Amino acid sequence: MSVGRRLSTEEKKEIFSQLVATQDATQGAVDYVRKSYEIVTKQFSISDEQLRAIEVEGSDNDWPPLSEPIPAH
């Protein structure tokens, strides 16, 4: 596992939010999860391992946008 710079909780929340938004935007594309990882790791200059850890932490802690109410249509 490569060790990158230490990220603050706020930075990790921003990265998590961007990952969710990127997955939503690319959903339906072939390998959209892999593609979203490529986009976000490049955008924030982090490793796949860091992003995986952020994804787990964000999901476990119900970080936004997961904790935001779904708007009524």
Coordinates of C-alpha atoms in Angstrom, one line a residue:
M1 CA 0.0 0.0 0.0
S2 CA 1.4 3.4 -1.0
V3 CA 1.3 6.0 1.7
G4 CA 0.3 9.5 0.5
R5 CA 0.0 12.7 2.4
R6 CA -2.2 12.7 5.5
L7 CA -5.7 14.1 4.6
S8 CA -7.9 16.1 7.0
T9 CA -11.5 14.9 7.6
E10 CA -12.8 17.9 5.6
E11 CA -10.5 16.9 2.6
K12 CA -11.7 13.3 2.8
K13 CA -15.3 14.5 2.9
E14 CA -14.7 16.6 -0.2
I15 CA -13.1 13.7 -2.0
F16 CA -15.9 11.4 -1.0
S17 CA -18.6 13.8 -2.2
Q18 CA -16.7 14.2 -5.5
L19 CA -16.5 10.4 -5.9
V20 CA -20.2 10.0 -5.4
A21 CA -21.0 12.8 -7.8
T22 CA -18.6 11.3 -10.4
Q23 CA -20.1 7.9 -10.0
D24 CA -23.6 9.4 -10.5
A25 CA -22.4 11.3 -13.6
T26 CA -20.8 8.3 -15.2
Q27 CA -23.3 5.6 -14.2
G28 CA -24.3 3.5 -17.1
A29 CA -21.0 3.8 -18.8
V30 CA -18.9 0.7 -19.1
D31 CA -16.7 0.3 -16.0
Y32 CA -18.1 3.5 -14.5
V33 CA -16.8 2.7 -11.0
R34 CA -13.3 2.1 -12.2
K35 CA -13.5 5.3 -14.4
S36 CA -14.8 7.3 -11.4
Y37 CA -11.7 6.1 -9.4
E38 CA -9.4 7.2 -12.2
I39 CA -11.0 10.6 -12.4
V40 CA -11.0 11.3 -8.6
T41 CA -7.5 9.9 -7.9
K42 CA -6.1 12.1 -10.6
Q43 CA -8.1 15.2 -9.6
F44 CA -7.0 15.0 -5.9
S45 CA -3.5 13.4 -6.5
I46 CA -4.2 10.4 -4.2
S47 CA -3.7 6.7 -4.5
D48 CA -6.4 4.0 -5.2
E49 CA -5.8 2.7 -1.7
Q50 CA -6.4 6.2 -0.2
L51 CA -9.6 6.5 -2.2
R52 CA -10.8 3.1 -1.2
A53 CA -10.3 3.9 2.5
I54 CA -12.1 7.3 2.0
E55 CA -15.0 5.5 0.3
V56 CA -15.3 3.0 3.2
E57 CA -15.0 5.7 5.9
G58 CA -17.6 7.9 4.1
S59 CA -20.0 5.1 3.7
D60 CA -19.6 3.9 7.3
N61 CA -20.1 7.5 8.6
D62 CA -22.9 8.4 6.2
W63 CA -21.0 11.5 4.9
P64 CA -22.8 13.8 2.6
P65 CA -24.2 13.4 0.0
L66 CA -25.4 10.1 1.5
S67 CA -26.8 11.9 4.6
E68 CA -28.7 14.5 2.5
P69 CA -32.4 14.1 2.0
I70 CA -33.5 13.1 -1.5
P71 CA -35.4 15.9 -3.1
A72 CA -39.0 15.3 -4.0
H73 CA -39.8 15.3 -7.7

